[in-house]
Short mmCIF file of C-alpha atoms in Angstrom, two decimals:
data_model
loop_
_atom_site.label_atom_id
_atom_site.label_comp_id
_atom_site.label_asym_id
_atom_site.label_seq_id
_atom_site.Cartn_x
_atom_site.Cartn_y
_atom_site.Cartn_z
CA MET A 1 5.77 20.30 13.21
CA ASN A 2 8.23 23.14 11.19
CA THR A 3 9.97 20.82 8.87
CA ILE A 4 9.34 19.45 5.76
CA ARG A 5 10.79 17.96 3.17
CA ARG A 6 10.61 20.06 -0.25
CA VAL A 7 9.95 16.63 -3.02
CA LYS A 8 7.14 15.81 -4.52
CA ILE A 9 5.90 12.47 -6.46
CA ALA A 10 6.73 13.37 -9.50
CA GLY A 11 4.41 10.52 -11.75
CA LEU A 12 2.55 7.83 -10.01
CA GLY A 13 1.99 4.07 -11.88
CA LYS A 14 -0.04 0.91 -11.28
CA SER A 15 -0.37 -2.19 -13.10
CA LEU A 16 -3.14 -5.29 -12.53
CA PRO A 17 -3.05 -9.05 -13.15
CA ARG A 18 -5.51 -9.98 -16.31
CA ARG A 19 -7.71 -11.80 -14.01
CA VAL A 20 -10.87 -10.69 -12.71
CA VAL A 21 -12.32 -12.73 -9.50
CA THR A 22 -15.94 -11.82 -8.90
CA SER A 23 -16.81 -11.76 -5.43
CA ALA A 24 -19.69 -14.19 -6.64
CA GLU A 25 -16.96 -16.32 -8.39
CA LEU A 26 -16.05 -17.36 -4.15
CA GLU A 27 -18.90 -17.53 -3.52
CA THR A 28 -19.28 -19.97 -5.81
CA ARG A 29 -16.44 -21.97 -4.75
CA LEU A 30 -16.56 -21.09 -0.45
CA GLY A 31 -20.22 -22.36 -0.29
CA LEU A 32 -21.41 -19.00 0.67
CA GLU A 33 -25.17 -17.41 0.10
CA PRO A 34 -24.89 -14.45 -2.51
CA GLY A 35 -23.75 -11.44 -1.53
CA TRP A 36 -22.39 -12.55 1.93
CA ILE A 37 -18.62 -11.24 0.18
CA GLU A 38 -19.94 -7.82 -0.12
CA ARG A 39 -21.93 -7.18 2.81
CA LYS A 40 -19.23 -8.69 5.00
CA THR A 41 -16.32 -6.30 3.56
CA GLY A 42 -17.11 -4.36 0.48
CA VAL A 43 -15.74 -6.12 -2.08
CA ALA A 44 -17.12 -6.84 -5.50
CA GLU A 45 -14.06 -7.93 -7.32
CA ARG A 46 -10.48 -8.31 -6.87
CA ARG A 47 -7.74 -9.32 -9.14
CA HIS A 48 -5.30 -12.32 -9.05
CA ALA A 49 -2.38 -13.17 -11.06
CA THR A 50 -1.73 -16.46 -13.80
CA ASP A 51 1.45 -16.08 -14.93
CA GLU A 52 2.35 -12.41 -13.50
CA THR A 53 4.73 -11.77 -11.35
CA ALA A 54 5.75 -9.43 -8.75
CA ALA A 55 8.75 -8.78 -11.10
CA SER A 56 6.90 -7.89 -14.08
CA LEU A 57 3.63 -6.20 -12.52
CA GLY A 58 6.37 -4.06 -10.84
CA ALA A 59 8.03 -2.75 -13.61
CA GLU A 60 5.06 -2.59 -15.75
CA ALA A 61 3.59 0.10 -12.71
CA ALA A 62 7.17 1.72 -12.81
CA ARG A 63 7.29 2.48 -16.68
CA VAL A 64 3.91 4.06 -16.26
CA ALA A 65 5.10 6.30 -12.92
CA LEU A 66 8.29 6.82 -15.20
CA GLN A 67 6.48 8.44 -18.25
CA ARG A 68 3.99 10.77 -16.28
CA ALA A 69 6.95 11.52 -14.41
CA GLY A 70 8.99 12.97 -17.64
CA LEU A 71 11.25 11.30 -16.65
CA THR A 72 14.07 7.67 -17.80
CA LEU A 73 15.74 4.76 -15.83
CA GLY A 74 19.16 7.38 -16.48
CA ASP A 75 17.80 10.02 -13.70
CA VAL A 76 16.70 7.42 -11.06
CA GLY A 77 19.07 7.04 -8.45
CA LEU A 78 17.33 3.89 -6.48
CA ILE A 79 15.08 1.20 -7.50
CA LEU A 80 13.49 0.73 -3.73
CA CYS A 81 10.94 -2.16 -3.55
CA ALA A 82 8.57 -1.35 -0.60
CA SER A 83 6.53 -4.46 -0.56
CA GLY A 84 4.75 -7.11 1.72
CA THR A 85 5.38 -9.56 0.02
CA PRO A 86 8.59 -10.82 -1.18
CA GLN A 87 9.01 -12.51 -5.06
CA GLN A 88 11.98 -14.67 -3.45
CA THR A 89 13.33 -14.95 -0.25
CA ILE A 90 16.99 -13.54 -1.24
CA PRO A 91 17.89 -11.58 -3.22
CA CYS A 92 15.48 -8.83 -2.29
CA THR A 93 12.70 -7.86 -4.84
CA ALA A 94 14.03 -4.71 -6.30
CA VAL A 95 16.81 -6.45 -8.22
CA PHE A 96 13.45 -8.43 -10.37
CA PHE A 97 12.67 -4.79 -11.07
CA GLN A 98 15.38 -4.12 -11.85
CA ARG A 99 15.92 -7.28 -14.25
CA GLU A 100 12.65 -6.78 -15.35
CA LEU A 101 12.98 -2.89 -16.93
CA GLY A 102 15.78 -3.93 -19.11
CA PRO A 103 19.79 -3.28 -19.51
CA GLU A 104 18.79 0.74 -19.29
CA ALA A 105 18.32 0.09 -15.32
CA HIS A 106 21.50 -1.98 -15.15
CA GLY A 107 24.01 -0.35 -12.30
CA ILE A 108 21.44 1.17 -10.18
CA PRO A 109 20.87 0.41 -6.47
CA CYS A 110 18.26 -2.00 -4.84
CA PHE A 111 16.81 -2.84 -1.67
CA ASP A 112 13.56 -4.17 -0.23
CA VAL A 113 11.59 -1.75 2.43
CA ASN A 114 9.11 -4.30 4.67
CA SER A 115 6.57 -3.21 6.46
CA THR A 116 3.66 -5.53 5.22
CA CYS A 117 1.06 -3.25 4.61
CA LEU A 118 3.13 0.03 5.25
CA SER A 119 5.55 -0.50 2.83
CA PHE A 120 4.79 1.55 0.67
CA LEU A 121 4.46 4.97 3.29
CA THR A 122 7.70 4.01 4.65
CA GLY A 123 9.71 3.41 1.11
CA LEU A 124 8.22 6.75 0.35
CA ASP A 125 8.86 8.85 4.05
CA VAL A 126 12.82 6.66 2.76
CA ALA A 127 12.73 8.26 -0.14
CA ALA A 128 12.05 11.57 0.81
CA ASN A 129 14.80 11.76 2.68
CA ALA A 130 16.98 10.45 0.20
CA VAL A 131 16.13 13.00 -2.18
CA ALA A 132 15.70 15.86 0.07
CA LEU A 133 19.49 15.22 1.72
CA GLY A 134 20.78 15.85 -2.28
CA GLN A 135 21.69 10.97 -2.11
CA HIS A 136 19.36 10.76 -5.43
CA ARG A 137 17.83 13.18 -8.52
CA ALA A 138 14.89 10.50 -8.19
CA VAL A 139 13.89 7.51 -6.29
CA LEU A 140 11.54 4.70 -7.53
CA VAL A 141 9.07 3.32 -5.38
CA VAL A 142 7.59 0.54 -6.21
CA SER A 143 4.77 -2.11 -4.39
CA ALA A 144 4.47 -5.30 -5.55
CA ASP A 145 1.90 -7.48 -3.99
CA LEU A 146 0.77 -11.52 -4.93
CA ALA A 147 -1.44 -12.33 -1.92
CA SER A 148 -3.53 -14.77 -3.66
CA VAL A 149 -0.41 -17.20 -3.47
CA GLY A 150 -0.51 -17.83 0.10
CA LEU A 151 -4.06 -17.37 0.89
CA ASN A 152 -6.07 -19.63 2.99
CA TRP A 153 -9.05 -20.86 1.98
CA ASN A 154 -10.63 -22.19 4.93
CA GLU A 155 -9.73 -18.54 6.60
CA LYS A 156 -12.89 -17.15 4.30
CA GLU A 157 -13.10 -13.44 6.31
CA SER A 158 -9.29 -12.99 5.03
CA CYS A 159 -9.33 -15.27 1.68
CA VAL A 160 -12.27 -13.05 -0.31
CA LEU A 161 -10.93 -9.77 1.22
CA MET A 162 -7.37 -10.10 -0.71
CA GLY A 163 -6.54 -8.73 -3.78
CA ASP A 164 -3.41 -8.70 -6.31
CA GLY A 165 -1.39 -5.41 -7.33
CA ALA A 166 1.35 -3.63 -8.18
CA ALA A 167 1.97 0.45 -8.16
CA ALA A 168 5.17 2.49 -8.18
CA ALA A 169 5.62 6.55 -7.87
CA VAL A 170 8.89 8.70 -8.82
CA VAL A 171 10.27 10.69 -6.15
CA THR A 172 11.91 13.83 -7.17
CA ARG A 173 12.72 17.09 -5.47
CA ALA A 174 10.47 20.42 -6.06
CA GLU A 175 11.55 23.38 -7.29
CA GLU A 176 11.25 26.28 -5.41
CA THR A 177 8.83 27.40 -7.07
CA GLU A 178 6.76 24.09 -6.90
CA PRO A 179 3.85 23.86 -3.73
CA SER A 180 4.77 20.36 -3.22
CA HIS A 181 6.81 19.02 0.01
CA LEU A 182 6.43 16.37 2.54
CA TYR A 183 5.23 16.72 5.70
CA PRO A 184 7.90 14.58 8.58
CA SER A 185 5.61 11.35 9.16
CA SER A 186 4.63 9.50 12.40
CA PHE A 187 5.01 6.23 13.02
CA THR A 188 4.44 3.75 15.75
CA THR A 189 4.25 0.12 16.60
CA HIS A 190 2.18 -3.03 19.17
CA SER A 191 3.61 -5.89 19.30
CA ALA A 192 1.00 -7.29 21.11
CA GLY A 193 -1.12 -7.58 18.11
CA ALA A 194 1.85 -9.39 15.98
CA ASP A 195 0.20 -12.80 15.72
CA LEU A 196 -3.24 -11.06 14.68
CA ALA A 197 -2.07 -11.14 11.31
CA CYS A 198 0.77 -13.29 10.52
CA LEU A 199 2.45 -16.01 7.95
CA THR A 200 4.75 -17.81 10.37
CA GLY A 201 6.11 -20.31 7.70
CA GLY A 202 9.18 -19.35 5.09
CA GLY A 203 11.89 -17.91 7.70
CA THR A 204 14.07 -19.38 10.46
CA LEU A 205 11.46 -20.09 12.76
CA ASN A 206 9.24 -22.61 10.47
CA HIS A 207 11.78 -23.48 7.75
CA PRO A 208 10.46 -24.73 4.62
CA ASN A 209 12.78 -27.84 4.96
CA ALA A 210 12.11 -28.29 8.93
CA PRO A 211 10.68 -31.31 9.58
CA THR A 212 7.54 -29.36 12.41
CA THR A 213 6.48 -26.97 9.39
CA THR A 214 2.92 -28.36 8.11
CA PRO A 215 1.45 -25.97 4.99
CA GLU A 216 -0.82 -24.27 7.11
CA MET A 217 2.39 -22.18 8.47
CA ASN A 218 3.33 -21.45 4.67
CA LEU A 219 -0.80 -19.61 4.21
CA PHE A 220 -1.87 -16.21 5.64
CA HIS A 221 -3.35 -16.16 8.86
CA MET A 222 -5.96 -13.15 10.21
CA ASP A 223 -8.65 -12.90 13.65
CA GLY A 224 -10.44 -10.51 11.84
CA PRO A 225 -12.19 -8.85 14.52
CA ALA A 226 -9.80 -9.25 17.12
CA ILE A 227 -7.75 -6.98 15.09
CA PHE A 228 -10.42 -4.92 14.24
CA ARG A 229 -10.69 -3.91 17.34
CA PHE A 230 -7.02 -3.41 18.51
CA THR A 231 -6.45 -1.20 14.76
CA GLN A 232 -9.52 0.68 16.33
CA GLN A 233 -8.31 1.41 19.56
CA ALA A 234 -4.73 2.36 18.47
CA SER A 235 -5.34 3.67 14.90
CA VAL A 236 -7.69 7.21 15.98
CA PRO A 237 -5.57 8.47 19.05
CA PHE A 238 -2.70 7.89 16.62
CA ILE A 239 -4.02 9.96 14.12
CA ALA A 240 -5.65 12.77 16.04
CA LYS A 241 -2.42 13.13 18.13
CA TYR A 242 -0.77 13.62 14.53
CA LEU A 243 -3.21 15.78 13.08
CA ALA A 244 -2.53 17.87 16.09
CA SER A 245 1.15 17.84 15.03
CA LEU A 246 0.76 19.19 11.31
CA PRO A 247 0.88 23.35 11.19
CA PHE A 248 -2.28 23.24 9.89
CA PRO A 249 -5.59 22.40 10.16
CA ALA A 250 -7.01 19.02 9.22
CA GLU A 251 -10.28 20.55 7.34
CA GLU A 252 -7.79 22.06 4.48
CA ILE A 253 -6.77 18.17 3.55
CA ARG A 254 -8.58 17.62 0.72
CA VAL A 255 -9.29 13.45 0.68
CA LEU A 256 -7.34 10.74 3.14
CA VAL A 257 -5.69 8.06 1.10
CA PRO A 258 -5.52 5.36 3.19
CA HIS A 259 -4.39 1.88 2.62
CA GLN A 260 -7.65 -0.12 1.42
CA ALA A 261 -7.38 -2.40 4.55
CA SER A 262 -11.53 -3.14 4.90
CA LEU A 263 -13.72 -0.70 3.74
CA PHE A 264 -16.21 -0.74 6.96
CA ALA A 265 -13.15 -0.74 9.75
CA VAL A 266 -11.58 2.46 7.48
CA ARG A 267 -14.95 4.07 6.76
CA MET A 268 -15.60 3.81 10.39
CA ALA A 269 -11.83 5.18 11.83
CA ALA A 270 -11.97 8.08 9.19
CA ARG A 271 -15.04 9.13 10.20
CA ALA A 272 -13.91 9.25 13.67
CA CYS A 273 -10.75 11.32 13.10
CA GLY A 274 -13.23 13.28 11.04
CA PHE A 275 -12.55 12.90 7.45
CA GLU A 276 -16.43 12.52 6.22
CA GLN A 277 -16.44 9.88 3.46
CA GLU A 278 -16.52 12.63 0.55
CA ARG A 279 -12.97 13.15 1.68
CA LEU A 280 -12.00 9.90 1.95
CA VAL A 281 -10.34 7.78 -1.40
CA GLU A 282 -11.73 4.58 -2.21
CA ASN A 283 -10.54 1.33 -4.18
CA ILE A 284 -11.63 -1.83 -2.13
CA GLN A 285 -14.30 -2.64 -3.96
CA THR A 286 -12.47 -3.01 -7.11
CA HIS A 287 -9.43 -4.13 -5.76
CA GLY A 288 -9.89 -5.59 -2.53
CA ASN A 289 -7.27 -5.05 0.15
CA CYS A 290 -3.04 -5.84 -1.69
CA ILE A 291 -1.26 -5.16 1.38
CA SER A 292 1.23 -2.47 0.49
CA ALA A 293 0.10 -1.74 -3.31
CA SER A 294 -3.16 -0.49 -1.96
CA LEU A 295 -2.34 2.18 -0.64
CA PRO A 296 -0.22 4.38 -3.63
CA MET A 297 -2.86 2.38 -6.17
CA ALA A 298 -5.67 4.30 -4.51
CA LEU A 299 -3.62 7.40 -4.46
CA HIS A 300 -2.95 6.73 -8.36
CA ASP A 301 -6.53 5.81 -9.09
CA ALA A 302 -7.15 9.16 -7.03
CA VAL A 303 -4.88 11.32 -8.97
CA GLU A 304 -6.10 10.10 -12.44
CA ALA A 305 -9.80 10.94 -11.01
CA GLY A 306 -8.70 14.80 -10.32
CA ARG A 307 -9.86 14.55 -7.02
CA ILE A 308 -5.75 15.25 -5.95
CA ARG A 309 -4.16 17.90 -7.88
CA ARG A 310 -1.42 19.76 -7.96
CA GLY A 311 -0.85 22.11 -4.77
CA ASP A 312 -3.78 20.12 -2.43
CA ARG A 313 -3.02 18.71 1.68
CA ILE A 314 -3.66 15.15 1.64
CA LEU A 315 -2.37 12.88 3.78
CA LEU A 316 -1.61 9.08 3.58
CA ALA A 317 -1.90 6.49 6.63
CA GLY A 318 -3.04 2.75 7.35
CA THR A 319 -2.07 0.05 9.45
CA ALA A 320 -0.53 -2.58 8.81
CA ALA A 321 0.00 -6.57 10.65
CA GLY A 322 2.81 -6.13 13.46
CA VAL A 323 0.66 -4.02 14.97
CA SER A 324 1.86 -1.12 13.03
CA ILE A 325 0.25 2.26 12.38
CA GLY A 326 1.18 5.27 10.28
CA ALA A 327 0.29 8.68 8.62
CA LEU A 328 2.58 11.19 6.49
CA ALA A 329 0.75 14.85 5.03
CA MET A 330 1.59 16.26 2.00
CA VAL A 331 1.22 19.12 -0.50
CA TYR A 332 0.74 16.98 -3.76
#
């Protein structure tokens, strides 16, 4: 693996809904014994949107990312939405990010990339290619997910795990004197697990107006134990193969930034791939699983905390409904 893309994440931003929902609150609502949620998921609290929208949260994160990058919307050549939950079916959510960002964003092309929980990783890959090829000076990648609106409160293992939030990254070209670059990514999909995490309503198969569509079809369903086994079996050899393809030893990777799928599942997979907990970035305890926004929010938090600095080798990786797995190494 010798091909690198001389691009960088110039700035990161994050935005959360105001309302904090504690696990104790959900335990009371669902009739669970105190401490059950943290023991099962590791999540102590998460945010749920009230009057916030995906567009408002995403635009707020985007403004912060642009400020950190020292750029304005006039420098941006593309707004890319990398979310697992669209604000509406048509048009794409990136359009609403543009509208929320105001008149200065008018005319910037917009489109969505959706690979559920891996959307940010996919979007970052698309943005890096566009910048590396000289198509755009800067690409704004925004992930904003409101998982709370589609939770099935009869499925306690999934409804207590999820949270809402947004994160954004500004991708630009790195100068020759800068250490930053991205290595080639790797993705795989195993559609045999497509039914293990799904929301079957809302599309053409189970249209909202069809008489056969039930309310449950419009809620998120996840078979937790089954998808845990499936992803563990598939992700560990996949990550090991990816690490072996890199032109440097895995020991030089400062931290692994994973999609915050499940605290214990992530820790188990990371340990199996040689990453002790000290090299693992976690924020699921205070954010929950925020679908595509989970990974960039964790990346943002690690940079803000000084755990990731310019020149550090890091690995972004995760799993998604599908079942898909992805990995992308970079020098931050």
